[in-house]
PDB file of C-alpha atoms in Angstrom:
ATOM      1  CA  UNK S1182     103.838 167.892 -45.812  1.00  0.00           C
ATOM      2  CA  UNK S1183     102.660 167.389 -42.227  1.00  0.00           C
ATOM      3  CA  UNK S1184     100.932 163.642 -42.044  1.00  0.00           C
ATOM      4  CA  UNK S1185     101.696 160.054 -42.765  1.00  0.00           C
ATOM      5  CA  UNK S1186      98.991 159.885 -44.951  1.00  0.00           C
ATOM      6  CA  UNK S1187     100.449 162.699 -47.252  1.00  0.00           C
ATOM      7  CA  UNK S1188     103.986 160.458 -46.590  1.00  0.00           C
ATOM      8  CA  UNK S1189     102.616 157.679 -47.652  1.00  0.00           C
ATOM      9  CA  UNK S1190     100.654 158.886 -50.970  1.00  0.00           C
ATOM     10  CA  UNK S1191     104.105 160.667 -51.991  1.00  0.00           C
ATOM     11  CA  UNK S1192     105.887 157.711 -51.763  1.00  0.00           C
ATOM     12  CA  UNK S1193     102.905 155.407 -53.328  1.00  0.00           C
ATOM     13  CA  UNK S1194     103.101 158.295 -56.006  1.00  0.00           C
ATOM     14  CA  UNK S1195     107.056 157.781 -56.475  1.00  0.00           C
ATOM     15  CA  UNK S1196     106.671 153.853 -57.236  1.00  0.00           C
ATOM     16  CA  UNK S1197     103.812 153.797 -58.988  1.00  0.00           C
ATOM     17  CA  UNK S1198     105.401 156.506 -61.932  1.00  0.00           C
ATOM     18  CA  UNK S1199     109.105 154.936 -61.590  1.00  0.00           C
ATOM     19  CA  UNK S1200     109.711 152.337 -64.235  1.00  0.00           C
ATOM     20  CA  UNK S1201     111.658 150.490 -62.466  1.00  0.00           C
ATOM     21  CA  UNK S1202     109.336 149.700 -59.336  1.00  0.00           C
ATOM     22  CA  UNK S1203     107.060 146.985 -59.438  1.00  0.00           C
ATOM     23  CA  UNK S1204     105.276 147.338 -56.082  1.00  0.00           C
ATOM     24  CA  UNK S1205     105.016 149.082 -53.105  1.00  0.00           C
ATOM     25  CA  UNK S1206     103.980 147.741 -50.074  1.00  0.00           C
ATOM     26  CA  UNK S1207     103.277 149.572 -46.676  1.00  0.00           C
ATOM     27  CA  UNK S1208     103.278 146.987 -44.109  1.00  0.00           C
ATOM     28  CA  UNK S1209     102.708 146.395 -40.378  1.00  0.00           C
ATOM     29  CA  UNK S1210     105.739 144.571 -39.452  1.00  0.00           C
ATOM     30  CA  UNK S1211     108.440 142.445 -39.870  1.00  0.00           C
ATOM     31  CA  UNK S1212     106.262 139.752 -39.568  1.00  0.00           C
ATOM     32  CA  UNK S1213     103.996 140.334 -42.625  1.00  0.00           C
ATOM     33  CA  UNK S1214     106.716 140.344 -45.354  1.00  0.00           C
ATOM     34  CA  UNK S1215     106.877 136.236 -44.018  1.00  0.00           C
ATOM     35  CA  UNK S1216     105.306 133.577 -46.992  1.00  0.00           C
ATOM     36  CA  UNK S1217     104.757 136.936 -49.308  1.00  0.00           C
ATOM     37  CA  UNK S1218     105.008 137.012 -52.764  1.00  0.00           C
ATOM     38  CA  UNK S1219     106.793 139.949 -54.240  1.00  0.00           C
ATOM     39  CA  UNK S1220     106.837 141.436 -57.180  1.00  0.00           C
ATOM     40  CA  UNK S1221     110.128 142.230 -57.697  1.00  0.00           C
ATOM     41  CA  UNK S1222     111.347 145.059 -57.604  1.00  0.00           C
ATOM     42  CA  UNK S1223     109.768 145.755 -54.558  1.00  0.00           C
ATOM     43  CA  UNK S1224     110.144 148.916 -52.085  1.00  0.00           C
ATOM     44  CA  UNK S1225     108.737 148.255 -48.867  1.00  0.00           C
ATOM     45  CA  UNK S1226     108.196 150.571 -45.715  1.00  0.00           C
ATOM     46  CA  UNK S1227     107.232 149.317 -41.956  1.00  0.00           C
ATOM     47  CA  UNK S1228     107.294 151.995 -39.205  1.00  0.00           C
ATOM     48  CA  UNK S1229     109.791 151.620 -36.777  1.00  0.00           C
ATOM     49  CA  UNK S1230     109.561 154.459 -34.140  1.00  0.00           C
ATOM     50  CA  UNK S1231     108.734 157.802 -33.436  1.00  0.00           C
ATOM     51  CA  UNK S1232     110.311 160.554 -31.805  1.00  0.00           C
ATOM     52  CA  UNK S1233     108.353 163.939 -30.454  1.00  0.00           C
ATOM     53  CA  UNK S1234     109.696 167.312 -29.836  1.00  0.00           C
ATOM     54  CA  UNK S1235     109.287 170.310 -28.971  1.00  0.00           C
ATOM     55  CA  UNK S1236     113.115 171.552 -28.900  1.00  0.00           C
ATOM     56  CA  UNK S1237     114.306 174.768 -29.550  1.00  0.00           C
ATOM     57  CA  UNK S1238     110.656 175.744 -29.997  1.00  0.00           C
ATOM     58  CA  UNK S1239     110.386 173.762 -32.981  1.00  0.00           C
ATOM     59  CA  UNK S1240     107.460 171.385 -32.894  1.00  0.00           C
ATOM     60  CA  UNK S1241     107.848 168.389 -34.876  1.00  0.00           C
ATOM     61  CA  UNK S1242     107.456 164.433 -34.691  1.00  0.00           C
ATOM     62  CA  UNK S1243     109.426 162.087 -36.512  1.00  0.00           C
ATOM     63  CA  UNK S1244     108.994 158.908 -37.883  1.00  0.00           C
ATOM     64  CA  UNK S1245     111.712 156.233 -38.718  1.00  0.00           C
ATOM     65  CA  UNK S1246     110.786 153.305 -41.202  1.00  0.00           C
ATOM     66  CA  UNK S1247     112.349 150.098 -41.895  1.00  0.00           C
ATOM     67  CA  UNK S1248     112.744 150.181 -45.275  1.00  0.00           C
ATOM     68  CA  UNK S1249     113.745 147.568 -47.990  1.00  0.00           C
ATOM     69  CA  UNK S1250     114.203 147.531 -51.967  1.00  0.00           C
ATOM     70  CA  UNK S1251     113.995 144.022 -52.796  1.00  0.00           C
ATOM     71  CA  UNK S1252     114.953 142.299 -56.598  1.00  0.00           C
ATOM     72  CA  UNK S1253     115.092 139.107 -57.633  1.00  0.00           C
ATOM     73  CA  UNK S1254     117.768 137.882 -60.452  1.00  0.00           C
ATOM     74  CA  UNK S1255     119.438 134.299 -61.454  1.00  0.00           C
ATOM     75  CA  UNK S1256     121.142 131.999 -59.527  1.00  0.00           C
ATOM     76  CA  UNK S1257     124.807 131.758 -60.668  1.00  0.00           C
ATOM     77  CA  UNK S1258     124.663 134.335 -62.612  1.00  0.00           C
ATOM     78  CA  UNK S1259     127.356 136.977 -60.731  1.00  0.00           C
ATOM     79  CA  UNK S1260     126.760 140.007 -63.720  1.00  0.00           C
ATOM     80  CA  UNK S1261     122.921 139.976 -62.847  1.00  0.00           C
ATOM     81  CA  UNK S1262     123.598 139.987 -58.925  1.00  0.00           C
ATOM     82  CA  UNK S1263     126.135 142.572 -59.784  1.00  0.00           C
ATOM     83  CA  UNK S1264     123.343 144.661 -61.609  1.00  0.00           C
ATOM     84  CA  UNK S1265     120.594 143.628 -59.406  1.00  0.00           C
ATOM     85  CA  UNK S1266     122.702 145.450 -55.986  1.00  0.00           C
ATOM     86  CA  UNK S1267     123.672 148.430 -58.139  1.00  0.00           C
ATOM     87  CA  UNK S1268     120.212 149.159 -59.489  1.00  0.00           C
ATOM     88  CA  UNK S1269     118.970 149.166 -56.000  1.00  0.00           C
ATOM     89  CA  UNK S1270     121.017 151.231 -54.689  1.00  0.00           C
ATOM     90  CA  UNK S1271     120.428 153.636 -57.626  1.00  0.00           C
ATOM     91  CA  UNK S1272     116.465 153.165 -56.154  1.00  0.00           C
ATOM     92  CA  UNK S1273     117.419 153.978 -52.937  1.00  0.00           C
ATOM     93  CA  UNK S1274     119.616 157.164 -54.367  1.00  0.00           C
ATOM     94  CA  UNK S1275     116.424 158.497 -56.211  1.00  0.00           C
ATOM     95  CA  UNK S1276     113.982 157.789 -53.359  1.00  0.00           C
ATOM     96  CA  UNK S1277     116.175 160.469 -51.500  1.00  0.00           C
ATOM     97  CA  UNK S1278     116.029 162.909 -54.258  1.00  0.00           C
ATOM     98  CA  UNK S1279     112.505 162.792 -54.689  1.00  0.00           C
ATOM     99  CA  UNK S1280     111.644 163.433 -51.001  1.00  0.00           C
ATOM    100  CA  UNK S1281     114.128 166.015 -50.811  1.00  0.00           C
ATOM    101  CA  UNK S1282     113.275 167.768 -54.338  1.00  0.00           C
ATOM    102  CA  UNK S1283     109.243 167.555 -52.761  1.00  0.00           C
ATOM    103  CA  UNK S1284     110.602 169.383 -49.415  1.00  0.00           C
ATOM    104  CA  UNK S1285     110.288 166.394 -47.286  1.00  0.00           C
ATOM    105  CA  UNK S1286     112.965 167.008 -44.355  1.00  0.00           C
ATOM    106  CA  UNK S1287     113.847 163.188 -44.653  1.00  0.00           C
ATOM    107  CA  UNK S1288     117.095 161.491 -44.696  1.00  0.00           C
ATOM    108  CA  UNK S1289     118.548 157.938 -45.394  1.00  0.00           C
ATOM    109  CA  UNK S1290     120.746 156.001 -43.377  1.00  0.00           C
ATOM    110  CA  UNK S1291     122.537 152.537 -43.120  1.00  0.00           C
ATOM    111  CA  UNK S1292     121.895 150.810 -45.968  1.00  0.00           C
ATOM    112  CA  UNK S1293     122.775 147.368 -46.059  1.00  0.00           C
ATOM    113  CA  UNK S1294     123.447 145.696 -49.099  1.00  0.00           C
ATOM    114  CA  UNK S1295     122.382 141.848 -48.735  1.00  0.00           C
ATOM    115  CA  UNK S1296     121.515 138.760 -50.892  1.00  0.00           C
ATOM    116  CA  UNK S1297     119.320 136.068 -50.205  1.00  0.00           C
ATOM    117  CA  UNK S1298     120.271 133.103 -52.456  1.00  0.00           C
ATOM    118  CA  UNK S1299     117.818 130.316 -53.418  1.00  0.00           C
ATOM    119  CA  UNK S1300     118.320 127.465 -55.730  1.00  0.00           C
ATOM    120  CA  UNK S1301     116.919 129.134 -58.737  1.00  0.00           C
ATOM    121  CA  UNK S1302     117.000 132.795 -57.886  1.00  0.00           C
ATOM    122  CA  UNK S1303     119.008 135.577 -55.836  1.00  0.00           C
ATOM    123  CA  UNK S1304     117.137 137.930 -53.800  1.00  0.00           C
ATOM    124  CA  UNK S1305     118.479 141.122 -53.791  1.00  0.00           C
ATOM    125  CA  UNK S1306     118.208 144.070 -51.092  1.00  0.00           C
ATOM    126  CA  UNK S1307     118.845 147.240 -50.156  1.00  0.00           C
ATOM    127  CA  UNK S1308     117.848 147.633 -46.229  1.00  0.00           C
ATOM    128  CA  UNK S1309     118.017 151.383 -44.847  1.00  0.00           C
ATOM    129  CA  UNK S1310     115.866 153.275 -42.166  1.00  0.00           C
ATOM    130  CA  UNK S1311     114.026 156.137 -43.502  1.00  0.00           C
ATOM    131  CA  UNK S1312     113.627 159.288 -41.193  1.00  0.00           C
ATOM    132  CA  UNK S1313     110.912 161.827 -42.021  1.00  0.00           C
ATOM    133  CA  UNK S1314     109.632 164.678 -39.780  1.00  0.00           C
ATOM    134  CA  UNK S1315     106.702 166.562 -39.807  1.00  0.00           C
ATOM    135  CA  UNK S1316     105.857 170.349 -38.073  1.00  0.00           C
ATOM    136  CA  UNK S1317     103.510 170.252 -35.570  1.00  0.00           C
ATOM    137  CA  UNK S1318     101.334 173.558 -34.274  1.00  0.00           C
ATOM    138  CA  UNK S1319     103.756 176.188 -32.993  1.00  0.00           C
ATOM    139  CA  UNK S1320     101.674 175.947 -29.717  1.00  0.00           C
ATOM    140  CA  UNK S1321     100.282 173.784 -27.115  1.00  0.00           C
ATOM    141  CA  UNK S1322      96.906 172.469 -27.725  1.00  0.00           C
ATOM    142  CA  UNK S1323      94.348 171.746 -25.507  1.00  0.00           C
ATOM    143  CA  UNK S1324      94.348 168.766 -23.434  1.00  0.00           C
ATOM    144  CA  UNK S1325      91.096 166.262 -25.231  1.00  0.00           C
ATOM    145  CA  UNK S1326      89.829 165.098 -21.364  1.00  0.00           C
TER     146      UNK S1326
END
């Protein structure tokens, strides 16, 4: 894999078959998840940064996401919240495995486990950046002036 677009249709691929993904959104920025509806359980990817590189003669760019599995479960109810956290991270867990089993030289890191409580309902999350890279031409290309 060597584009964002093939990223991105993996990924879209990997929610849409797993049963227990509702939706998968591929936003902007922080700013769009504000006064969304979600429906839960949610994976959602933002891009965050890029790095390119030519070291060691080994052209490749990489691309870090902000990245989010979100669940919602009862208010009060500590078993669900309990279940709710664990599933997610068992989410995150097979998102890696799936990259890695499709080659994708990706890896996770940081997750942070936190819950957003509500009168009526617990939001749930597991917040982690996502690195992929992808190879670039083995030589320099042309300059487009």
């Amino acid at each position: 894999m060597n584009n964002l677009s093939d990223f991105y249709q993996l990924v879209k691929d990997f929610c849409d078959s797993h049963n227990m993904i509702n939706e998968f959104l591929f936003l902007g920025s922080s700013e769009d998840l504000s006064n969304r509806e979600f429906n839960y359980r949610s994976i959602v990817l933002i891009p965050s940064g890029s790095n390119i590189s030519r070291d060691l003669s080994r052209p490749i760019y990489t691309l870090s996401f902000d990245a989010a599995v979100l669940d919602k479960c009862p208010s009060g109810d500590e078993l669900s919240l309990v279940k709710s956290t664990e599933e997610n991270l068992f989410v995150v867990g097979q998102l890696q495995d799936y990259l890695i089993q499709t080659d994708e030289n990706c890896y996770i890191e940081d997750v942070d486990v936190l819950n957003y409580m509500s009168e009526d309902d617990n939001v749930t999350s597991a917040m982690f950046t996502l690195t992929v890279s992808f190879a670039r031409a083995n030589y320099n290309k042309g300059i487009d002036f």
